[in-house]
Coordinates of C-alpha atoms and ligand atoms in Angstrom, one line a residue:
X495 CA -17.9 -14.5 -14.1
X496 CA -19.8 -13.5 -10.9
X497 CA -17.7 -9.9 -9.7
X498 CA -17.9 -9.5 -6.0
X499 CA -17.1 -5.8 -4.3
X500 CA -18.2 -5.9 -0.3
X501 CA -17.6 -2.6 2.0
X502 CA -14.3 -2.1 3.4
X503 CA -14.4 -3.2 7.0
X504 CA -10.6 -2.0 8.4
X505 CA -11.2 0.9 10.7
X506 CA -11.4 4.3 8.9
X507 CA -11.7 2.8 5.3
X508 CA -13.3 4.8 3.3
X509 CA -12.2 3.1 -0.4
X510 CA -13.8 0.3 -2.4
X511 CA -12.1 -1.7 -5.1
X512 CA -15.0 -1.3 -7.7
X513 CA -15.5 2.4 -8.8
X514 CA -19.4 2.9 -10.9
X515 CA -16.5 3.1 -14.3
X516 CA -15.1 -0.6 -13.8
X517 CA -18.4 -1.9 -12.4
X518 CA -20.1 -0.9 -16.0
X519 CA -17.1 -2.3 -18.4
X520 CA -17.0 -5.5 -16.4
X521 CA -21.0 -5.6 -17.1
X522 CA -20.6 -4.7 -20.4
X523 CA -17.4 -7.4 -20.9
X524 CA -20.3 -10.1 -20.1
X525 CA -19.9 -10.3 -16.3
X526 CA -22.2 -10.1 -13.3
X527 CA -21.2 -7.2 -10.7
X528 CA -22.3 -8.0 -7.1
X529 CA -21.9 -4.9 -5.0
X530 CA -22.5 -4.7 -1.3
X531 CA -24.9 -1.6 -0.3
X532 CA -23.1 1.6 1.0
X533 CA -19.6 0.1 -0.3
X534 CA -18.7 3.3 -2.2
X535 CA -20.4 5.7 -0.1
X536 CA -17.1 6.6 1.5
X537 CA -15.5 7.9 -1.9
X538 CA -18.5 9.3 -3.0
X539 CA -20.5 6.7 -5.1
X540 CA -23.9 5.6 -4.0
X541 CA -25.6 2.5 -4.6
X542 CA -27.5 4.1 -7.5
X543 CA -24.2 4.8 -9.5
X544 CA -23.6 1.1 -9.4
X545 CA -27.2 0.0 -10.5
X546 CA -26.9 2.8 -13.5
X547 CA -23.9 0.9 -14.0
X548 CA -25.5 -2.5 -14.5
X549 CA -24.5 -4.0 -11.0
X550 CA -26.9 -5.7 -8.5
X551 CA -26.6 -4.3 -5.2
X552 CA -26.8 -7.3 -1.9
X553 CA -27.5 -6.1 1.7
X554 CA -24.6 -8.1 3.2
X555 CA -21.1 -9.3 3.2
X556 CA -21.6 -12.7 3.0
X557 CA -23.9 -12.2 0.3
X558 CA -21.2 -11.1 -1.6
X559 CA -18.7 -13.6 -0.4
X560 CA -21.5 -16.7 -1.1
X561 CA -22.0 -15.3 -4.8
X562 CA -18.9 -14.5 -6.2
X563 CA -16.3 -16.4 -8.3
X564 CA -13.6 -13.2 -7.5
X565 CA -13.7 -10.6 -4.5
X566 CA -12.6 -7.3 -5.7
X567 CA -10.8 -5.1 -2.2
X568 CA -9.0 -2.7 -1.6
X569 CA -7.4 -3.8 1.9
X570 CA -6.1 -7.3 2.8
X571 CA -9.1 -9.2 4.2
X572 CA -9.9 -9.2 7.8
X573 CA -9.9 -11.7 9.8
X574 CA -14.2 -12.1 9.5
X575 CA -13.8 -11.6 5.8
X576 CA -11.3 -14.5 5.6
X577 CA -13.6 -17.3 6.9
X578 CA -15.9 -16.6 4.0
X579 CA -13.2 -17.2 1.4
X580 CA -13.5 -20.4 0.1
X581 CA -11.6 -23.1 -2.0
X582 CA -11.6 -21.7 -5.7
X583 CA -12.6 -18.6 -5.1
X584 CA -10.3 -15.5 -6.4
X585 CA -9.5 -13.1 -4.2
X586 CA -7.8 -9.6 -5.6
X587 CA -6.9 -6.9 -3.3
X588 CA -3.4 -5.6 -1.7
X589 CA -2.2 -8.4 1.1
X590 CA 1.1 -7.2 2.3
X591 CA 1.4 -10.5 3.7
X592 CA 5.4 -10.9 4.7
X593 CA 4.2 -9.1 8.1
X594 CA 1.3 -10.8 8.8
X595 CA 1.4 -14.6 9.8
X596 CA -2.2 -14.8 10.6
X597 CA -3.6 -13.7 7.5
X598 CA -1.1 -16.3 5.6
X599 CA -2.2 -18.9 7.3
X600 CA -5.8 -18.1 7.2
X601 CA -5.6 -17.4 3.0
X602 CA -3.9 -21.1 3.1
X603 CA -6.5 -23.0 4.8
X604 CA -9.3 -20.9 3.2
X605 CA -8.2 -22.9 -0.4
X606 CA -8.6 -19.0 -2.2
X607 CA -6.1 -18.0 -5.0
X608 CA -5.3 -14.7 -4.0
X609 CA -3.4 -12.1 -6.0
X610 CA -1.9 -9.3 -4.5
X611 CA -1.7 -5.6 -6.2
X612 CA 1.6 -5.2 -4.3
X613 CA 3.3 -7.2 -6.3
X614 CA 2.0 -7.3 -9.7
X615 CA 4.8 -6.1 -12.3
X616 CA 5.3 -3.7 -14.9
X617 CA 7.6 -4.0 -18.3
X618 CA 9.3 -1.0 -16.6
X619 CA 10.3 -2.9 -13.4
X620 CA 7.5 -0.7 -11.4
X621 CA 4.8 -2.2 -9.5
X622 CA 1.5 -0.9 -11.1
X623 CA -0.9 -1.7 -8.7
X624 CA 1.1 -0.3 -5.9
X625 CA 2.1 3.1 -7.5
X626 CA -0.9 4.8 -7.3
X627 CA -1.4 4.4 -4.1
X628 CA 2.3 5.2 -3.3
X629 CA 1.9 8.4 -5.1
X630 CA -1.3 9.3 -2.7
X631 CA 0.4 8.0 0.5
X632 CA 3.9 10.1 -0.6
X633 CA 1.9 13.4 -1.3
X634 CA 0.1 12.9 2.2
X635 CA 3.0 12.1 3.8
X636 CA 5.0 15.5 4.6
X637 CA 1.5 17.0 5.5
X638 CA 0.6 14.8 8.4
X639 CA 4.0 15.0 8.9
X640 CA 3.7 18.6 8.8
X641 CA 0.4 18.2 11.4
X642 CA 2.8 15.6 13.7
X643 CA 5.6 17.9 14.2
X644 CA 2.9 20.8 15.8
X645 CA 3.3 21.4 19.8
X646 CA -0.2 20.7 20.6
X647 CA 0.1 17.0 18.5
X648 CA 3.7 16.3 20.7
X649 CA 5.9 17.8 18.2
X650 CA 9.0 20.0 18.3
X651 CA 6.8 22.8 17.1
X652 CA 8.6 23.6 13.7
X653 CA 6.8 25.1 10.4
X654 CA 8.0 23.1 7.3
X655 CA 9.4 26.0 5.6
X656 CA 10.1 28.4 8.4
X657 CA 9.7 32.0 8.2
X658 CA 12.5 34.9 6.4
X659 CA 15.1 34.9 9.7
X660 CA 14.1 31.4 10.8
X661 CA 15.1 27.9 8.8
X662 CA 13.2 25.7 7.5
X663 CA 12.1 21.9 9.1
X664 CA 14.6 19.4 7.8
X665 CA 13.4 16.5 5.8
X666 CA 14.8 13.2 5.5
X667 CA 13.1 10.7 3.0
X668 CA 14.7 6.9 3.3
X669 CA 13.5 5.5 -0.3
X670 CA 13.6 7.3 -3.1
X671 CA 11.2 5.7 -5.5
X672 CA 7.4 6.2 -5.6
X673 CA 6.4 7.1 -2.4
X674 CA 9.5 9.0 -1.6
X675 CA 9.5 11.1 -4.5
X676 CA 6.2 11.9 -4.0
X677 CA 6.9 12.7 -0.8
X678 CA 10.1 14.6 -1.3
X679 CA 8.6 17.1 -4.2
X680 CA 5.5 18.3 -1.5
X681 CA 7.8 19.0 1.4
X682 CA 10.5 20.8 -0.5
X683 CA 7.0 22.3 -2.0
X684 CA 6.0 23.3 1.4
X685 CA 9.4 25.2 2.0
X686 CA 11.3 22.4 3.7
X687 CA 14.8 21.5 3.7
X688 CA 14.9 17.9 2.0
X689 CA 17.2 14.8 1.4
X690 CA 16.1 11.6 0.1
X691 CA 18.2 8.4 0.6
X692 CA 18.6 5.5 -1.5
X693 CA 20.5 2.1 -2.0
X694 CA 20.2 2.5 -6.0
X695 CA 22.4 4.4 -7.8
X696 CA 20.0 4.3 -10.7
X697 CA 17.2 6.1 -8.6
X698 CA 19.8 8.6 -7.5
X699 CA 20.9 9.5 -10.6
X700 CA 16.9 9.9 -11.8
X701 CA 16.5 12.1 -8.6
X702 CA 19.2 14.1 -9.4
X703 CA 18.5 15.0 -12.9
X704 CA 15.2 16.0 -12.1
X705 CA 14.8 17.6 -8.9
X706 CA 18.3 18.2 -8.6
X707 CA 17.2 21.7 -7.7
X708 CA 14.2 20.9 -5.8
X709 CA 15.7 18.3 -2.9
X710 CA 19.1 16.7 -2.2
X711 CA 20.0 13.1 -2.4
X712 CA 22.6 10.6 -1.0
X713 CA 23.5 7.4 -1.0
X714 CA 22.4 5.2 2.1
X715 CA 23.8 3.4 4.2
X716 CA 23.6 2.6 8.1
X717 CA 26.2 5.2 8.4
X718 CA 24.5 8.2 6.1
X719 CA 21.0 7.0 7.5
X720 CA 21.7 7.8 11.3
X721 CA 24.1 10.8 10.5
X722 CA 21.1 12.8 8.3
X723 CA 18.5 11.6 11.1
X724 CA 20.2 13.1 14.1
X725 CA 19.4 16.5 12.4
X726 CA 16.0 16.1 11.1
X727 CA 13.0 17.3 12.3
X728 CA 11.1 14.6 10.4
X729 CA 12.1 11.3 8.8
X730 CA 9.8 9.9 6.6
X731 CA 10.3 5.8 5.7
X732 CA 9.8 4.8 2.0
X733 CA 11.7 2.1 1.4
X734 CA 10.6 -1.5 0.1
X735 CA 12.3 -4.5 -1.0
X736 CA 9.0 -6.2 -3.1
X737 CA 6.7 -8.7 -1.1
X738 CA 9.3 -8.6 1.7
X739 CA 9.0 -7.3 4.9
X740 CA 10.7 -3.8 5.2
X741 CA 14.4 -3.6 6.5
X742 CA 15.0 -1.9 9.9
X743 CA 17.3 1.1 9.5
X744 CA 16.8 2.7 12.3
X745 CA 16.8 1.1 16.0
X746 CA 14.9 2.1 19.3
X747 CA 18.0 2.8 20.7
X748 CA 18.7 5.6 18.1
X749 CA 15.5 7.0 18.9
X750 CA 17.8 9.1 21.5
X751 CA 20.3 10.5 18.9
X752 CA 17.2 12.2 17.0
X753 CA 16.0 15.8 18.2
X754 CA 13.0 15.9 20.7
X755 CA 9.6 15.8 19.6
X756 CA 10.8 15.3 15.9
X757 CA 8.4 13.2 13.9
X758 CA 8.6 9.8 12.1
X759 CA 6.2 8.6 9.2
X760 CA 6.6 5.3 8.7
X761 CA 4.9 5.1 5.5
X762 CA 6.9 1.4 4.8
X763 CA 4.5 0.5 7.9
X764 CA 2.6 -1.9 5.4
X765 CA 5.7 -4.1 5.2
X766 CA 5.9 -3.9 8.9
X767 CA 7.9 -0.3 8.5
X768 CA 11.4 0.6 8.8
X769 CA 11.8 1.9 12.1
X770 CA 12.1 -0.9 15.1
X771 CA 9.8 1.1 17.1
X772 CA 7.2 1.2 14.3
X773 CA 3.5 -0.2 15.1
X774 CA 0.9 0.3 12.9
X775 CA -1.8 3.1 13.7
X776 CA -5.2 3.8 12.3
X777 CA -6.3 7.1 11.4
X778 CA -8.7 7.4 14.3
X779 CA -5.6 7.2 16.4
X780 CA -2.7 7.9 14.1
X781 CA 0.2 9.0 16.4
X782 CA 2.5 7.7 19.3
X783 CA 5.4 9.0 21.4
X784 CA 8.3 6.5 21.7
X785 CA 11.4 7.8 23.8
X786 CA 10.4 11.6 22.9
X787 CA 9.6 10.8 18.9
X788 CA 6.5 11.0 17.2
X789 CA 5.6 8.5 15.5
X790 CA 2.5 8.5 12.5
X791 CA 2.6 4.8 11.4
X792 CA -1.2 4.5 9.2
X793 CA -1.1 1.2 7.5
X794 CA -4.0 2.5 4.9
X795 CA -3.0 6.3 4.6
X796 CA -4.9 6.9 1.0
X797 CA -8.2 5.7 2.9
X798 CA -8.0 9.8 4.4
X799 CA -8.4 10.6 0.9
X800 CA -10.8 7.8 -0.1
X801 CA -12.0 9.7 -3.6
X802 CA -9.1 10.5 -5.0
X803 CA -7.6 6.9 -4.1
X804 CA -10.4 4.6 -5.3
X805 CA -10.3 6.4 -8.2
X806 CA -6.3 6.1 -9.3
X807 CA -6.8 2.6 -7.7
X808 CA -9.8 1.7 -10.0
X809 CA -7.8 3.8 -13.0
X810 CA -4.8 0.9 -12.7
X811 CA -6.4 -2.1 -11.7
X812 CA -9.3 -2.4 -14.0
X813 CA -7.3 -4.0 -17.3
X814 CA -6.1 -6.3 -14.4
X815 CA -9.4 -7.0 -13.2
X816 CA -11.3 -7.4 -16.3
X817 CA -8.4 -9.7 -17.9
X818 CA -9.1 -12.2 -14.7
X819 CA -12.8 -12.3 -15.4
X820 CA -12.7 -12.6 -19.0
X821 CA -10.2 -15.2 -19.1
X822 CA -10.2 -16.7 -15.8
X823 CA -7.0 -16.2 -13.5
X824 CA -4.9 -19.3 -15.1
X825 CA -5.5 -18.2 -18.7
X826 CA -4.9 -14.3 -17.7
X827 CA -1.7 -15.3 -15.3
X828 CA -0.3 -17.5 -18.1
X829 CA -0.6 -15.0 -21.0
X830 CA 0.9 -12.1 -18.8
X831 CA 4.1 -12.7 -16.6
X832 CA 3.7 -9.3 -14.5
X833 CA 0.0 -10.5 -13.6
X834 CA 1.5 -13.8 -12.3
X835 CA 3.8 -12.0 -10.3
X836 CA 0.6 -10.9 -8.2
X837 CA 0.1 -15.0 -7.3
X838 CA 0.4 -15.1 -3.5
X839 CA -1.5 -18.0 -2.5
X840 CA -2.8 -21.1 -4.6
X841 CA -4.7 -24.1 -3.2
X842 CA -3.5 -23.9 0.3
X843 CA 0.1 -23.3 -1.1
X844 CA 2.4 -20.4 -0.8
X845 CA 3.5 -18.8 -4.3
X846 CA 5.6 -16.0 -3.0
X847 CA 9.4 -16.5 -2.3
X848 CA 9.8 -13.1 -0.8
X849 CA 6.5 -13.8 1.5
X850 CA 7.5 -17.6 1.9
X851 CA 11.5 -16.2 3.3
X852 CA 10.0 -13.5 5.8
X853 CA 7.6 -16.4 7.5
X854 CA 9.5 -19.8 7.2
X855 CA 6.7 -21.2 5.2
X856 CA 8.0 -23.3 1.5
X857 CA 7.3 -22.0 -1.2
X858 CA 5.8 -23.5 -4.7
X859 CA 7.1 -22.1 -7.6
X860 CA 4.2 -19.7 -9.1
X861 CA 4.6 -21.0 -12.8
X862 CA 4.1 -24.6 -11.4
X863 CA 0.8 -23.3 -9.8
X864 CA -0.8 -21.5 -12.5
X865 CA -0.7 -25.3 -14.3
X866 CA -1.8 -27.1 -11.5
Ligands
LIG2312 N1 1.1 3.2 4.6 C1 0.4 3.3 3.4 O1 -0.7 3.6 3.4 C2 1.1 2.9 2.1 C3 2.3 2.3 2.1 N2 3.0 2.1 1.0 C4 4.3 1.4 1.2 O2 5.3 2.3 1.0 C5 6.5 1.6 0.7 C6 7.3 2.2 -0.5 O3 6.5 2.0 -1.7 P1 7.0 2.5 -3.1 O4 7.6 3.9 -3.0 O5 5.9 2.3 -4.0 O6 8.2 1.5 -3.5 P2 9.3 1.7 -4.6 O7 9.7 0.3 -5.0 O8 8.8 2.6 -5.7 O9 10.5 2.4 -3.8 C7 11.2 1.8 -2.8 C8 12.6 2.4 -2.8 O10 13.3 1.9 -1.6 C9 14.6 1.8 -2.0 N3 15.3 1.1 -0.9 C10 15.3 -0.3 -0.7 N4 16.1 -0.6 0.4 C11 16.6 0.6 0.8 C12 17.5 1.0 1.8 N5 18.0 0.1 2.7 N6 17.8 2.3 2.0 C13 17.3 3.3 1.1 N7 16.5 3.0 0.1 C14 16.1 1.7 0.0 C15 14.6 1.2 -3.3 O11 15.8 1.3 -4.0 C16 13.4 1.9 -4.0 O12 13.9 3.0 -4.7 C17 6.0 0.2 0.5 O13 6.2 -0.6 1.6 C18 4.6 0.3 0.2 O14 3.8 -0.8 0.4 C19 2.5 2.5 -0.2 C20 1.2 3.1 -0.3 C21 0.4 3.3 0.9
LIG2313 C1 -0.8 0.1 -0.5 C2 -1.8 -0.1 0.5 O1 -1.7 -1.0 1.3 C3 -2.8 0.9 0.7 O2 -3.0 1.7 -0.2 O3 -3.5 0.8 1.7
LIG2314 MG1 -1.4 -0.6 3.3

């Protein structure tokens, strides 16, 4: 199979979906690697770590694009990047698509199969494709958080874990699982005061026996939610309901109740976030003031640590990868369930119910789809 990895394009992008590592097993599994120059310059790898690899390097996009059986990305495809897609071509990369009407449509009429690293399963009910990433984004949360919450940034002007006579910042975390865990272990790390939130009882009870120590935890609910935000000096939004777009917990009109200048990061943002007032933000422009709060809502925040991600990226999705090229993605989708659970879009058809609910489009069934 021809193995296609163009440059990023979404502002401040720094990853690539093809690390020098899963460019030389996919060579060495029989496949051609098509790599667009400078693509991994941003975490680090230059061209010549992809030619050492066995990969060809092309001066352009469409190049890429025009070659390849299957794209290999990191971010959902802009909206350039998605008039090159064409009918029978795989495309593999995150899509967050519940939020995003104009990239559905677009993937439709395009004719792609495109399978989404959001929602590819696990046997342990995790999404491994997403969990990396979650980790990175979690970590990096309470320090721009930290970075939001400084006067000269808009912020109230506290220090995550105060000083001996003066408290420390309070934390609340809304999600407890990858991302807010993640989260919740560096600020209570940092000296912060911290309470994570969650609807499962399971997750609680995981949260508890580990870091019962470390960071508190509570049950949520509308009425926990607002009580534990009026008193923090930064709420950071974790929460995810898989493929769908991210419930709204807290309202623009309960923007007032919170403390001035306290800081939001909306890490959820991906799924459209979990705040009403969320919009997404880039990194060369990361923060907003709503009503007095400070909002951080990056839609790509392991792209600030572009090395580190594309590596844990590559680390999870190479099986993944190298199962689609070896066996083709009907063959690899058919012979594992939790790969099939990545099918977004088949043949101008939607194969997401989650995706399908969130933007009134019908849905086929993916198990239909990978026999069609
Ligand atoms: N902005 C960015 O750069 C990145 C964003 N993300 C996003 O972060 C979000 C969280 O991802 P993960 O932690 O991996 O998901 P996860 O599935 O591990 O955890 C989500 C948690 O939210 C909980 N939850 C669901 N509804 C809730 C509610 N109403 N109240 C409290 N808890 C609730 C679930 O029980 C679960 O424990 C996702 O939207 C993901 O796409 C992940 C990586 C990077
Ligand atoms: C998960 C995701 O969308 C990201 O890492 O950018
Ligand atoms: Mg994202």
């Amino acid at each position: 199979m021809k193995i296609g990895c163009p440059k990023e394009i979404k502002p401040q992008e720094f990853r690539v979906g093809m690390t020098p590592n899963a460019a030389h097993e996919a060579v060495q599994h029989g496949h051609e690697v098509i790599i667009e120059t400078n693509a991994g310059a941003g975490s680090g790898f230059e061209d010549a770590d992809y030619v050492a690899a066995g990969a060809r390097i092309v001066d352009t996009a469409e190049e890429v694009f025009a070659t390849a059986d299957m794209i290999v990305k990191v971010k959902e495809p802009q909206a350039v990047e998605r008039k090159m897609l064409r009918e029978g071509q795989l495309l593999f990369t995150y899509l967050h698509l519940a939020p995003d009407p104009d990239q559905t449509h677009d993937l439709l009429a395009s004719g792609c199969t495109a399978i989404a690293y959001e929602t590819v399963t696990d046997t342990a009910g995790g999404l491994p494709l997403l969990s990396p990433m979650s980790e990175v984004a979690g970590r990096l949360a309470p320090q721009v958080g930290a970075w939001t919450l400084q006067k000269a940034n808009g912020g109230r002007g506290v220090l995550m874990g105060g000083v001996p006579g003066v408290g420390p910042a309070r934390v609340v975390v809304i999600g407890g699982g990858v991302v807010g865990t993640h989260a919740a272990r560096i600020a209570a790390g940092m000296g912060a005061d911290v309470t994570v939130l969650d609807r499962s009882l399971n997750r609680l009870k995981y949260l508890d026996d580990v870091f019962g120590g470390t960071f508190k935890n509570q049950y949520s609910t509308a009425g926990s939610t607002i009580e534990l935000v009026r008193q923090a000096d930064m709420v950071i939004g974790a929460v995810l309901i898989p493929g769908a777009a991210a419930p709204k917990l807290i309202t623009k009109a309960q923007l007032s109740e919170m403390k001035p200048g306290a800081a939001i990061v909306d890490v959820a943002i991906d799924q459209g976030g979990c705040f009403e007032t969320s919009k997404a933000t880039t990194h060369a422009d990361p923060i907003y003031n709503v009503d007095g709060i400070m909002h951080y809502c990056v839609a790509n925040m392991p792209g600030a640590v572009a090395r580190t991600s594309t590596i844990a990226l590559g680390n999870a999705t190479m099986p993944f990868l190298l199962a689609l090229a070896d066996k083709g993605w009907k063959q690899a989708c058919q012979d594992d369930p939790h790969l099939l659970n990545g099918l977004n879009v088949h043949a101008g058809q939607l194969t997401y119910y989650a995706v399908g609910k969130a933007l009134g489009i019908d849905v086929v069934s993916p198990s239909v789809a990978v026999k069609s």
